[in-house]
Every structure is written in structure tokens, then in C-alpha cells.
Amino acid sequence: MRSGAARVFFILCAFLTLVQINRLGGGVIANALIEQRGISPAEIGVVIGIMSLAAASVQIPMGVLFDRYGARLTTSALSLVAVCGMVLFAISDNAAGLVGGRVLLGVGHAGAVTTVYLIVLGWVTPDRVATVSARLIALSGAASGLLATAPLAIMLQQAGFTVTFLLLASAILLVTILIFLWGRDHPPGVARPDRPQESLGQAFSAILTMLRDRDLRGTLIMASCFAAPFATVGGLWAGPYLKEVHGLGQTEAGYALLAMVLAQNAGTLGFGPLDRALNSRKRVVLGSCMLMVLLLGIMVMIPQPPLWLAKLLLIAFSFVSPFFVVLAAHCRGFVPNHLAGRAITAMSLVGVGTIFFTQWITGLVVDLVGGGSDLSYRLVFACVAGLIVVAALFYSRVRDIPPSVTVGGP
């Protein structure tokens, strides 16, 4: 069983690594689109951002597919859609084709992280789900974070846009085939959990029934902060902040952003076993929120801090932010087995959707205050901290489900 688990987990890690190159390489891809496709900055914003919007739009129906057909079959089929999207993206020389390709990519790989979590859920005991899934997500995140920077830029320069993305599409297709052939939702000989016979209407109405649970609603509100804080601070404003407030060049700022990405993945690895160590999921998540608010609060209160302190605070913020695996385990505990996919994808819908809202609001703040001033970025940090505080207040009312308690909902 251990060798079988290792093989399945290795394939999942390779799959998630390749998938996230498209998610994390936005800056590198944007430069290539300008140089090799002549795409305007306004069009680039749509091309890069549309993938996340497409991913958010399919979370709920994808959750129904996960619960009905399992993660292996659902992911194998949807990944073929993403491969087609990447081929279209590779060969397109206009904004319309590039947007279409990224839409297909977003739809096809919308459930990549959920796939990892659900398959791990089928292979390990409930108390170890957060630990194992955190390891896989952290390792793949670190690997894709490295590949999506200098190596991707070099490949785009040397081989060109079309060849680079056709090769990436081929690699993802290969791993998708391996998932279909060798991936398993459960170890051999373990019966698939009983799933009630549901019509399509019943499958969707079960989501509304699920949302009547106050604890689950509070967990979903907290899901608004599993991705948006880092995506807004690290993925959007940290680079401009370091360049405009602290005078860093493009390369120096890039190294700082890479350090933030690596810190976030190291944090993911560290969060995994914390729920077992403390025998509490709620305390781990709330502890993460408190630390994020504290670090952002320091950046709000200190006008133009020394460069070393700004970098330290940003890296520390990145390290304490990735509580997704622990929150997912907590959310999973409120639902029966046949609703696990829908619960986790509902979390993803809230989390990914909040990214757009937070980035939009903070963008308005920067514009209204006056470009890239120190005050505008301090207000950005304040907005993100405020979001975390509000979500944490709702989540604080949710009952805890320690790892030592059997999960599965009523």
C-alpha cells in the first residue's frame, strides 16, 4: 500500500507543479505576450486574469462531478480540456484566441488543488490529511514557483512562445494519462464510500441544504482569506511597493517576490502537522489570522520602514498565510462523505472569488490616494488586514473539530 500511495502522490505532485506554472508565471508570460505577440497592457490584464475567473465560475458544478464520479475520472477528463486550451493559447497570435485558451485552462484545471486534497483524503487517516496534503501542495508550489520564473523566461526567449507552451501542454497531457491509468481515489481493495443515488437537481439542492449549517457557513466565510491576502499583497502589490517606495529595480524586486513565494510554500509545509500538534484546527486558522493582521498592522503603522524590515515583514506574512489545508480539513468535518467534493469546491469558489474583489478594491484605493505613494500601500495593507479581521470574527463562532475526532458530518 505504501508503494502505491507513493506512486499516486508523486503523480499528483508532478501534475500540480505543471498546472501552477500557468498560475504563477503571470509576470513572465505577460512580458512574452508583449514582446512576441504584441499584446497591449490592457489586453494582458484580461488574458492573465480570465483564467482565475473561469476557474471560479465552475467550482460548484465541478464539486458535483467530484462527488459523483470521483477525483481521478473528473480530473482526467477536465485536464484534457485544459490541454486543448494550452494548445490554443500557444498558437494564438491575437487577444481573442489567447483569452479563449486561458478560459479553457481555467476550467480544466480549476480543481487541481481540490483533487490533491480529495485523493489524499481517500488514502490516509483523517488526522493525517492536512499534513500529507500540505506536503504535496508545498512541494509542488515551491517547484512550480521556481520553474515559473527564470527557467520559464529563458525557455520563452530561447524556444519561443509557441514551442514553450506546446511542450508544457505535452507534459501535462502525459501526467494526465498517468493519473487516469495509475491514479486511484482509494487504495486497492478499499471499497468506494457509499454515495446516495442523486439526480442532478438533488445534487445541486444538496449544496443549499449544506449551506444551512451555521458552522459550515462560518468556515466558508473564513475561506475568503485562504488565498486573497497573499494574492493581493504578494501577488499584486508587493512588487510595485518595493519598486516605488523603496526604489528597488525589477530584478531585485523579483528576488524579493521569489523569497515570498518560497516562504509561503514553506509555511504550507509547516501548517500541515500543526492541527495534530495542537489537536485543534480552529486555533491554527485563527492563529494564522492573528499573525497576518499583526504583520500587516506594523506595515500600516510605520511610514516607509527600512528596506530590510519591509522585506522581513512581507516574507513573514507570506510564511504565516497559507492555512488552506487546515481550513479544508475543518470544513470537511461538517459534511458526510458524499458531499466532501462540494464542500471543498465551495471553499475554492469563495476563496478565488475574493481575490478579484480584494484586488479590485485595493486598486481603487491606490488610484484614489494618488498612485504609488507610501500612504496608498499602507492603506492597501489596512484593507487586507480588515478583511482578515471580519472573516475571523465570523469564524470564531464555529465549533472546532479536532483531528482526534472522526470527521464525516452528520
PDB file of N, CA and C in Angstrom, residues 176-266:
ATOM      1  N   THR A 176      -1.545  13.687 -17.133  1.00  0.00           N
ATOM      2  CA  THR A 176      -2.985  13.410 -17.095  1.00  0.00           C
ATOM      3  C   THR A 176      -3.257  11.944 -17.426  1.00  0.00           C
ATOM      4  N   ILE A 177      -2.558  11.411 -18.410  1.00  0.00           N
ATOM      5  CA  ILE A 177      -2.704   9.997 -18.759  1.00  0.00           C
ATOM      6  C   ILE A 177      -2.270   9.117 -17.597  1.00  0.00           C
ATOM      7  N   LEU A 178      -1.197   9.514 -16.914  1.00  0.00           N
ATOM      8  CA  LEU A 178      -0.729   8.739 -15.755  1.00  0.00           C
ATOM      9  C   LEU A 178      -1.755   8.764 -14.631  1.00  0.00           C
ATOM     10  N   ILE A 179      -2.410   9.913 -14.438  1.00  0.00           N
ATOM     11  CA  ILE A 179      -3.463   9.974 -13.415  1.00  0.00           C
ATOM     12  C   ILE A 179      -4.586   9.007 -13.754  1.00  0.00           C
ATOM     13  N   PHE A 180      -4.989   8.981 -15.017  1.00  0.00           N
ATOM     14  CA  PHE A 180      -6.077   8.089 -15.431  1.00  0.00           C
ATOM     15  C   PHE A 180      -5.679   6.619 -15.284  1.00  0.00           C
ATOM     16  N   LEU A 181      -4.441   6.284 -15.649  1.00  0.00           N
ATOM     17  CA  LEU A 181      -4.010   4.880 -15.628  1.00  0.00           C
ATOM     18  C   LEU A 181      -3.636   4.405 -14.231  1.00  0.00           C
ATOM     19  N   TRP A 182      -2.937   5.219 -13.477  1.00  0.00           N
ATOM     20  CA  TRP A 182      -2.375   4.780 -12.207  1.00  0.00           C
ATOM     21  C   TRP A 182      -2.954   5.481 -10.994  1.00  0.00           C
ATOM     22  N   GLY A 183      -3.630   6.602 -11.196  1.00  0.00           N
ATOM     23  CA  GLY A 183      -4.224   7.288 -10.057  1.00  0.00           C
ATOM     24  C   GLY A 183      -5.395   6.498  -9.497  1.00  0.00           C
ATOM     25  N   ARG A 184      -5.592   6.579  -8.209  1.00  0.00           N
ATOM     26  CA  ARG A 184      -6.713   5.900  -7.561  1.00  0.00           C
ATOM     27  C   ARG A 184      -7.279   6.809  -6.480  1.00  0.00           C
ATOM     28  N   ASP A 185      -8.617   6.844  -6.378  1.00  0.00           N
ATOM     29  CA  ASP A 185      -9.242   7.628  -5.315  1.00  0.00           C
ATOM     30  C   ASP A 185      -9.057   6.982  -3.950  1.00  0.00           C
ATOM     31  N   HIS A 186      -8.861   5.658  -3.957  1.00  0.00           N
ATOM     32  CA  HIS A 186      -8.699   4.900  -2.715  1.00  0.00           C
ATOM     33  C   HIS A 186      -7.687   3.782  -2.957  1.00  0.00           C
ATOM     34  N   PRO A 187      -7.065   3.254  -1.903  1.00  0.00           N
ATOM     35  CA  PRO A 187      -6.133   2.138  -2.074  1.00  0.00           C
ATOM     36  C   PRO A 187      -6.840   0.926  -2.662  1.00  0.00           C
ATOM     37  N   PRO A 188      -6.111   0.059  -3.382  1.00  0.00           N
ATOM     38  CA  PRO A 188      -6.718  -1.165  -3.927  1.00  0.00           C
ATOM     39  C   PRO A 188      -7.351  -2.006  -2.815  1.00  0.00           C
ATOM     40  N   GLY A 189      -8.518  -2.522  -3.102  1.00  0.00           N
ATOM     41  CA  GLY A 189      -9.211  -3.365  -2.129  1.00  0.00           C
ATOM     42  C   GLY A 189     -10.083  -2.611  -1.158  1.00  0.00           C
ATOM     43  N   VAL A 190      -9.992  -1.289  -1.156  1.00  0.00           N
ATOM     44  CA  VAL A 190     -10.839  -0.468  -0.279  1.00  0.00           C
ATOM     45  C   VAL A 190     -12.077  -0.062  -1.056  1.00  0.00           C
ATOM     46  N   ALA A 191     -13.231  -0.392  -0.529  1.00  0.00           N
ATOM     47  CA  ALA A 191     -14.486  -0.101  -1.229  1.00  0.00           C
ATOM     48  C   ALA A 191     -14.727   1.406  -1.284  1.00  0.00           C
ATOM     49  N   ARG A 192     -15.279   1.826  -2.394  1.00  0.00           N
ATOM     50  CA  ARG A 192     -15.648   3.235  -2.525  1.00  0.00           C
ATOM     51  C   ARG A 192     -16.753   3.555  -1.524  1.00  0.00           C
ATOM     52  N   PRO A 193     -16.660   4.703  -0.832  1.00  0.00           N
ATOM     53  CA  PRO A 193     -17.697   5.055   0.149  1.00  0.00           C
ATOM     54  C   PRO A 193     -19.079   5.094  -0.501  1.00  0.00           C
ATOM     55  N   ASP A 194     -20.067   4.688   0.282  1.00  0.00           N
ATOM     56  CA  ASP A 194     -21.435   4.714  -0.230  1.00  0.00           C
ATOM     57  C   ASP A 194     -21.838   6.138  -0.584  1.00  0.00           C
ATOM     58  N   ARG A 195     -22.435   6.287  -1.763  1.00  0.00           N
ATOM     59  CA  ARG A 195     -22.899   7.593  -2.208  1.00  0.00           C
ATOM     60  C   ARG A 195     -24.384   7.471  -2.537  1.00  0.00           C
ATOM     61  N   PRO A 196     -25.228   8.300  -1.950  1.00  0.00           N
ATOM     62  CA  PRO A 196     -26.655   8.231  -2.251  1.00  0.00           C
ATOM     63  C   PRO A 196     -26.906   8.440  -3.741  1.00  0.00           C
ATOM     64  N   GLN A 197     -27.897   7.748  -4.267  1.00  0.00           N
ATOM     65  CA  GLN A 197     -28.285   7.950  -5.659  1.00  0.00           C
ATOM     66  C   GLN A 197     -29.000   9.291  -5.776  1.00  0.00           C
ATOM     67  N   GLU A 198     -28.385  10.232  -6.494  1.00  0.00           N
ATOM     68  CA  GLU A 198     -28.932  11.580  -6.601  1.00  0.00           C
ATOM     69  C   GLU A 198     -29.177  11.924  -8.063  1.00  0.00           C
ATOM     70  N   SER A 199     -30.291  12.599  -8.304  1.00  0.00           N
ATOM     71  CA  SER A 199     -30.470  13.209  -9.620  1.00  0.00           C
ATOM     72  C   SER A 199     -29.615  14.470  -9.664  1.00  0.00           C
ATOM     73  N   LEU A 200     -29.471  15.052 -10.851  1.00  0.00           N
ATOM     74  CA  LEU A 200     -28.675  16.260 -10.965  1.00  0.00           C
ATOM     75  C   LEU A 200     -29.281  17.386 -10.121  1.00  0.00           C
ATOM     76  N   GLY A 201     -30.612  17.484 -10.130  1.00  0.00           N
ATOM     77  CA  GLY A 201     -31.273  18.503  -9.319  1.00  0.00           C
ATOM     78  C   GLY A 201     -31.027  18.296  -7.838  1.00  0.00           C
ATOM     79  N   GLN A 202     -31.087  17.035  -7.394  1.00  0.00           N
ATOM     80  CA  GLN A 202     -30.832  16.734  -5.988  1.00  0.00           C
ATOM     81  C   GLN A 202     -29.391  17.045  -5.605  1.00  0.00           C
ATOM     82  N   ALA A 203     -28.477  16.787  -6.562  1.00  0.00           N
ATOM     83  CA  ALA A 203     -27.064  17.048  -6.283  1.00  0.00           C
ATOM     84  C   ALA A 203     -26.830  18.528  -6.006  1.00  0.00           C
ATOM     85  N   PHE A 204     -27.482  19.388  -6.790  1.00  0.00           N
ATOM     86  CA  PHE A 204     -27.309  20.823  -6.575  1.00  0.00           C
ATOM     87  C   PHE A 204     -28.103  21.317  -5.371  1.00  0.00           C
ATOM     88  N   SER A 205     -29.276  20.747  -5.130  1.00  0.00           N
ATOM     89  CA  SER A 205     -30.056  21.189  -3.973  1.00  0.00           C
ATOM     90  C   SER A 205     -29.376  20.793  -2.669  1.00  0.00           C
ATOM     91  N   ALA A 206     -28.566  19.724  -2.714  1.00  0.00           N
ATOM     92  CA  ALA A 206     -27.823  19.318  -1.518  1.00  0.00           C
ATOM     93  C   ALA A 206     -26.856  20.405  -1.077  1.00  0.00           C
ATOM     94  N   ILE A 207     -26.384  21.201  -2.039  1.00  0.00           N
ATOM     95  CA  ILE A 207     -25.479  22.295  -1.700  1.00  0.00           C
ATOM     96  C   ILE A 207     -26.212  23.329  -0.847  1.00  0.00           C
ATOM     97  N   LEU A 208     -27.452  23.660  -1.220  1.00  0.00           N
ATOM     98  CA  LEU A 208     -28.233  24.618  -0.435  1.00  0.00           C
ATOM     99  C   LEU A 208     -28.512  24.084   0.959  1.00  0.00           C
ATOM    100  N   THR A 209     -28.821  22.782   1.038  1.00  0.00           N
ATOM    101  CA  THR A 209     -29.044  22.162   2.347  1.00  0.00           C
ATOM    102  C   THR A 209     -27.780  22.243   3.195  1.00  0.00           C
ATOM    103  N   MET A 210     -26.654  21.982   2.567  1.00  0.00           N
ATOM    104  CA  MET A 210     -25.366  22.023   3.253  1.00  0.00           C
ATOM    105  C   MET A 210     -25.093  23.422   3.820  1.00  0.00           C
ATOM    106  N   LEU A 211     -25.459  24.450   3.063  1.00  0.00           N
ATOM    107  CA  LEU A 211     -25.160  25.815   3.467  1.00  0.00           C
ATOM    108  C   LEU A 211     -26.039  26.307   4.616  1.00  0.00           C
ATOM    109  N   ARG A 212     -27.062  25.538   4.982  1.00  0.00           N
ATOM    110  CA  ARG A 212     -27.889  25.927   6.129  1.00  0.00           C
ATOM    111  C   ARG A 212     -27.153  25.703   7.455  1.00  0.00           C
ATOM    112  N   ASP A 213     -26.084  24.942   7.420  1.00  0.00           N
ATOM    113  CA  ASP A 213     -25.301  24.668   8.620  1.00  0.00           C
ATOM    114  C   ASP A 213     -24.511  25.935   8.989  1.00  0.00           C
ATOM    115  N   ARG A 214     -24.763  26.481  10.184  1.00  0.00           N
ATOM    116  CA  ARG A 214     -24.104  27.721  10.589  1.00  0.00           C
ATOM    117  C   ARG A 214     -22.591  27.561  10.660  1.00  0.00           C
ATOM    118  N   ASP A 215     -22.137  26.407  11.149  1.00  0.00           N
ATOM    119  CA  ASP A 215     -20.701  26.177  11.249  1.00  0.00           C
ATOM    120  C   ASP A 215     -20.053  26.157   9.870  1.00  0.00           C
ATOM    121  N   LEU A 216     -20.714  25.526   8.931  1.00  0.00           N
ATOM    122  CA  LEU A 216     -20.157  25.463   7.582  1.00  0.00           C
ATOM    123  C   LEU A 216     -20.139  26.852   6.948  1.00  0.00           C
ATOM    124  N   ARG A 217     -21.177  27.636   7.177  1.00  0.00           N
ATOM    125  CA  ARG A 217     -21.190  28.997   6.636  1.00  0.00           C
ATOM    126  C   ARG A 217     -20.028  29.814   7.188  1.00  0.00           C
ATOM    127  N   GLY A 218     -19.777  29.684   8.474  1.00  0.00           N
ATOM    128  CA  GLY A 218     -18.664  30.416   9.076  1.00  0.00           C
ATOM    129  C   GLY A 218     -17.325  29.989   8.499  1.00  0.00           C
ATOM    130  N   THR A 219     -17.194  28.694   8.218  1.00  0.00           N
ATOM    131  CA  THR A 219     -15.964  28.194   7.617  1.00  0.00           C
ATOM    132  C   THR A 219     -15.791  28.739   6.208  1.00  0.00           C
ATOM    133  N   LEU A 220     -16.889  28.811   5.447  1.00  0.00           N
ATOM    134  CA  LEU A 220     -16.812  29.347   4.087  1.00  0.00           C
ATOM    135  C   LEU A 220     -16.471  30.834   4.093  1.00  0.00           C
ATOM    136  N   ILE A 221     -16.983  31.580   5.088  1.00  0.00           N
ATOM    137  CA  ILE A 221     -16.603  32.994   5.200  1.00  0.00           C
ATOM    138  C   ILE A 221     -15.097  33.112   5.451  1.00  0.00           C
ATOM    139  N   MET A 222     -14.575  32.233   6.288  1.00  0.00           N
ATOM    140  CA  MET A 222     -13.133  32.239   6.545  1.00  0.00           C
ATOM    141  C   MET A 222     -12.346  31.875   5.290  1.00  0.00           C
ATOM    142  N   ALA A 223     -12.974  31.095   4.399  1.00  0.00           N
ATOM    143  CA  ALA A 223     -12.309  30.713   3.144  1.00  0.00           C
ATOM    144  C   ALA A 223     -11.999  31.925   2.274  1.00  0.00           C
ATOM    145  N   SER A 224     -12.666  33.050   2.522  1.00  0.00           N
ATOM    146  CA  SER A 224     -12.374  34.260   1.758  1.00  0.00           C
ATOM    147  C   SER A 224     -10.941  34.727   1.960  1.00  0.00           C
ATOM    148  N   CYS A 225     -10.273  34.212   2.994  1.00  0.00           N
ATOM    149  CA  CYS A 225      -8.920  34.676   3.323  1.00  0.00           C
ATOM    150  C   CYS A 225      -7.849  33.606   3.152  1.00  0.00           C
ATOM    151  N   PHE A 226      -8.181  32.460   2.562  1.00  0.00           N
ATOM    152  CA  PHE A 226      -7.121  31.462   2.404  1.00  0.00           C
ATOM    153  C   PHE A 226      -6.217  31.785   1.215  1.00  0.00           C
ATOM    154  N   ALA A 227      -6.661  32.634   0.298  1.00  0.00           N
ATOM    155  CA  ALA A 227      -5.841  32.973  -0.861  1.00  0.00           C
ATOM    156  C   ALA A 227      -5.735  34.474  -1.090  1.00  0.00           C
ATOM    157  N   ALA A 228      -6.805  35.226  -0.840  1.00  0.00           N
ATOM    158  CA  ALA A 228      -6.848  36.650  -1.190  1.00  0.00           C
ATOM    159  C   ALA A 228      -5.763  37.487  -0.511  1.00  0.00           C
ATOM    160  N   PRO A 229      -5.467  37.297   0.783  1.00  0.00           N
ATOM    161  CA  PRO A 229      -4.428  38.144   1.386  1.00  0.00           C
ATOM    162  C   PRO A 229      -3.081  38.028   0.684  1.00  0.00           C
ATOM    163  N   PHE A 230      -2.609  36.810   0.451  1.00  0.00           N
ATOM    164  CA  PHE A 230      -1.307  36.670  -0.216  1.00  0.00           C
ATOM    165  C   PHE A 230      -1.390  37.083  -1.680  1.00  0.00           C
ATOM    166  N   ALA A 231      -2.493  36.719  -2.359  1.00  0.00           N
ATOM    167  CA  ALA A 231      -2.626  37.089  -3.770  1.00  0.00           C
ATOM    168  C   ALA A 231      -2.643  38.601  -3.943  1.00  0.00           C
ATOM    169  N   THR A 232      -3.213  39.314  -2.977  1.00  0.00           N
ATOM    170  CA  THR A 232      -3.285  40.768  -3.071  1.00  0.00           C
ATOM    171  C   THR A 232      -1.968  41.428  -2.678  1.00  0.00           C
ATOM    172  N   VAL A 233      -1.381  40.970  -1.574  1.00  0.00           N
ATOM    173  CA  VAL A 233      -0.123  41.576  -1.107  1.00  0.00           C
ATOM    174  C   VAL A 233       1.057  41.045  -1.919  1.00  0.00           C
ATOM    175  N   GLY A 234       1.242  39.717  -1.916  1.00  0.00           N
ATOM    176  CA  GLY A 234       2.399  39.144  -2.600  1.00  0.00           C
ATOM    177  C   GLY A 234       2.247  39.068  -4.097  1.00  0.00           C
ATOM    178  N   GLY A 235       1.042  38.737  -4.574  1.00  0.00           N
ATOM    179  CA  GLY A 235       0.847  38.532  -5.996  1.00  0.00           C
ATOM    180  C   GLY A 235       0.569  39.786  -6.787  1.00  0.00           C
ATOM    181  N   LEU A 236       0.252  40.902  -6.106  1.00  0.00           N
ATOM    182  CA  LEU A 236      -0.103  42.113  -6.847  1.00  0.00           C
ATOM    183  C   LEU A 236       0.700  43.336  -6.412  1.00  0.00           C
ATOM    184  N   TRP A 237       0.676  43.668  -5.105  1.00  0.00           N
ATOM    185  CA  TRP A 237       1.190  44.971  -4.688  1.00  0.00           C
ATOM    186  C   TRP A 237       2.592  44.958  -4.096  1.00  0.00           C
ATOM    187  N   ALA A 238       3.124  43.817  -3.695  1.00  0.00           N
ATOM    188  CA  ALA A 238       4.459  43.806  -3.086  1.00  0.00           C
ATOM    189  C   ALA A 238       5.526  44.292  -4.063  1.00  0.00           C
ATOM    190  N   GLY A 239       5.433  43.854  -5.330  1.00  0.00           N
ATOM    191  CA  GLY A 239       6.413  44.286  -6.324  1.00  0.00           C
ATOM    192  C   GLY A 239       6.394  45.785  -6.541  1.00  0.00           C
ATOM    193  N   PRO A 240       5.235  46.379  -6.879  1.00  0.00           N
ATOM    194  CA  PRO A 240       5.169  47.841  -7.016  1.00  0.00           C
ATOM    195  C   PRO A 240       5.566  48.578  -5.734  1.00  0.00           C
ATOM    196  N   TYR A 241       5.197  48.048  -4.578  1.00  0.00           N
ATOM    197  CA  TYR A 241       5.556  48.678  -3.305  1.00  0.00           C
ATOM    198  C   TYR A 241       7.075  48.749  -3.137  1.00  0.00           C
ATOM    199  N   LEU A 242       7.758  47.643  -3.406  1.00  0.00           N
ATOM    200  CA  LEU A 242       9.212  47.615  -3.246  1.00  0.00           C
ATOM    201  C   LEU A 242       9.906  48.500  -4.277  1.00  0.00           C
ATOM    202  N   LYS A 243       9.322  48.606  -5.466  1.00  0.00           N
ATOM    203  CA  LYS A 243       9.928  49.439  -6.513  1.00  0.00           C
ATOM    204  C   LYS A 243       9.674  50.921  -6.278  1.00  0.00           C
ATOM    205  N   GLU A 244       8.431  51.287  -5.951  1.00  0.00           N
ATOM    206  CA  GLU A 244       8.058  52.695  -5.888  1.00  0.00           C
ATOM    207  C   GLU A 244       8.351  53.333  -4.539  1.00  0.00           C
ATOM    208  N   VAL A 245       8.251  52.569  -3.468  1.00  0.00           N
ATOM    209  CA  VAL A 245       8.503  53.131  -2.136  1.00  0.00           C
ATOM    210  C   VAL A 245       9.961  52.961  -1.722  1.00  0.00           C
ATOM    211  N   HIS A 246      10.555  51.813  -2.094  1.00  0.00           N
ATOM    212  CA  HIS A 246      11.920  51.521  -1.652  1.00  0.00           C
ATOM    213  C   HIS A 246      12.945  51.584  -2.777  1.00  0.00           C
ATOM    214  N   GLY A 247      12.498  51.857  -4.007  1.00  0.00           N
ATOM    215  CA  GLY A 247      13.425  52.099  -5.094  1.00  0.00           C
ATOM    216  C   GLY A 247      14.139  50.886  -5.646  1.00  0.00           C
ATOM    217  N   LEU A 248      13.612  49.699  -5.438  1.00  0.00           N
ATOM    218  CA  LEU A 248      14.261  48.501  -5.971  1.00  0.00           C
ATOM    219  C   LEU A 248      14.060  48.418  -7.476  1.00  0.00           C
ATOM    220  N   GLY A 249      15.044  47.825  -8.159  1.00  0.00           N
ATOM    221  CA  GLY A 249      14.906  47.559  -9.575  1.00  0.00           C
ATOM    222  C   GLY A 249      14.072  46.316  -9.815  1.00  0.00           C
ATOM    223  N   GLN A 250      13.790  46.046 -11.089  1.00  0.00           N
ATOM    224  CA  GLN A 250      12.949  44.897 -11.453  1.00  0.00           C
ATOM    225  C   GLN A 250      13.536  43.591 -10.943  1.00  0.00           C
ATOM    226  N   THR A 251      14.846  43.406 -11.128  1.00  0.00           N
ATOM    227  CA  THR A 251      15.487  42.150 -10.714  1.00  0.00           C
ATOM    228  C   THR A 251      15.481  41.995  -9.205  1.00  0.00           C
ATOM    229  N   GLU A 252      15.841  43.069  -8.488  1.00  0.00           N
ATOM    230  CA  GLU A 252      15.875  42.999  -7.023  1.00  0.00           C
ATOM    231  C   GLU A 252      14.487  42.719  -6.460  1.00  0.00           C
ATOM    232  N   ALA A 253      13.482  43.387  -7.010  1.00  0.00           N
ATOM    233  CA  ALA A 253      12.108  43.144  -6.561  1.00  0.00           C
ATOM    234  C   ALA A 253      11.692  41.717  -6.879  1.00  0.00           C
ATOM    235  N   GLY A 254      12.129  41.199  -8.032  1.00  0.00           N
ATOM    236  CA  GLY A 254      11.810  39.821  -8.405  1.00  0.00           C
ATOM    237  C   GLY A 254      12.362  38.818  -7.409  1.00  0.00           C
ATOM    238  N   TYR A 255      13.590  39.053  -6.953  1.00  0.00           N
ATOM    239  CA  TYR A 255      14.169  38.150  -5.948  1.00  0.00           C
ATOM    240  C   TYR A 255      13.371  38.198  -4.646  1.00  0.00           C
ATOM    241  N   ALA A 256      12.921  39.381  -4.263  1.00  0.00           N
ATOM    242  CA  ALA A 256      12.117  39.504  -3.045  1.00  0.00           C
ATOM    243  C   ALA A 256      10.792  38.767  -3.186  1.00  0.00           C
ATOM    244  N   LEU A 257      10.159  38.874  -4.363  1.00  0.00           N
ATOM    245  CA  LEU A 257       8.896  38.166  -4.598  1.00  0.00           C
ATOM    246  C   LEU A 257       9.105  36.656  -4.592  1.00  0.00           C
ATOM    247  N   LEU A 258      10.239  36.202  -5.162  1.00  0.00           N
ATOM    248  CA  LEU A 258      10.546  34.771  -5.137  1.00  0.00           C
ATOM    249  C   LEU A 258      10.704  34.291  -3.693  1.00  0.00           C
ATOM    250  N   ALA A 259      11.357  35.106  -2.864  1.00  0.00           N
ATOM    251  CA  ALA A 259      11.504  34.749  -1.452  1.00  0.00           C
ATOM    252  C   ALA A 259      10.143  34.639  -0.767  1.00  0.00           C
ATOM    253  N   MET A 260       9.203  35.505  -1.142  1.00  0.00           N
ATOM    254  CA  MET A 260       7.858  35.438  -0.578  1.00  0.00           C
ATOM    255  C   MET A 260       7.137  34.163  -1.001  1.00  0.00           C
ATOM    256  N   VAL A 261       7.281  33.785  -2.281  1.00  0.00           N
ATOM    257  CA  VAL A 261       6.644  32.557  -2.776  1.00  0.00           C
ATOM    258  C   VAL A 261       7.216  31.333  -2.048  1.00  0.00           C
ATOM    259  N   LEU A 262       8.528  31.297  -1.897  1.00  0.00           N
ATOM    260  CA  LEU A 262       9.156  30.166  -1.208  1.00  0.00           C
ATOM    261  C   LEU A 262       8.737  30.138   0.262  1.00  0.00           C
ATOM    262  N   ALA A 263       8.613  31.313   0.874  1.00  0.00           N
ATOM    263  CA  ALA A 263       8.179  31.366   2.272  1.00  0.00           C
ATOM    264  C   ALA A 263       6.751  30.860   2.416  1.00  0.00           C
ATOM    265  N   GLN A 264       5.900  31.202   1.456  1.00  0.00           N
ATOM    266  CA  GLN A 264       4.519  30.734   1.523  1.00  0.00           C
ATOM    267  C   GLN A 264       4.450  29.213   1.445  1.00  0.00           C
ATOM    268  N   ASN A 265       5.252  28.624   0.566  1.00  0.00           N
ATOM    269  CA  ASN A 265       5.242  27.170   0.449  1.00  0.00           C
ATOM    270  C   ASN A 265       5.876  26.491   1.657  1.00  0.00           C
ATOM    271  N   ALA A 266       6.888  27.129   2.236  1.00  0.00           N
ATOM    272  CA  ALA A 266       7.445  26.599   3.479  1.00  0.00           C
ATOM    273  C   ALA A 266       6.395  26.669   4.586  1.00  0.00           C
TER     274      ALA A 266
END
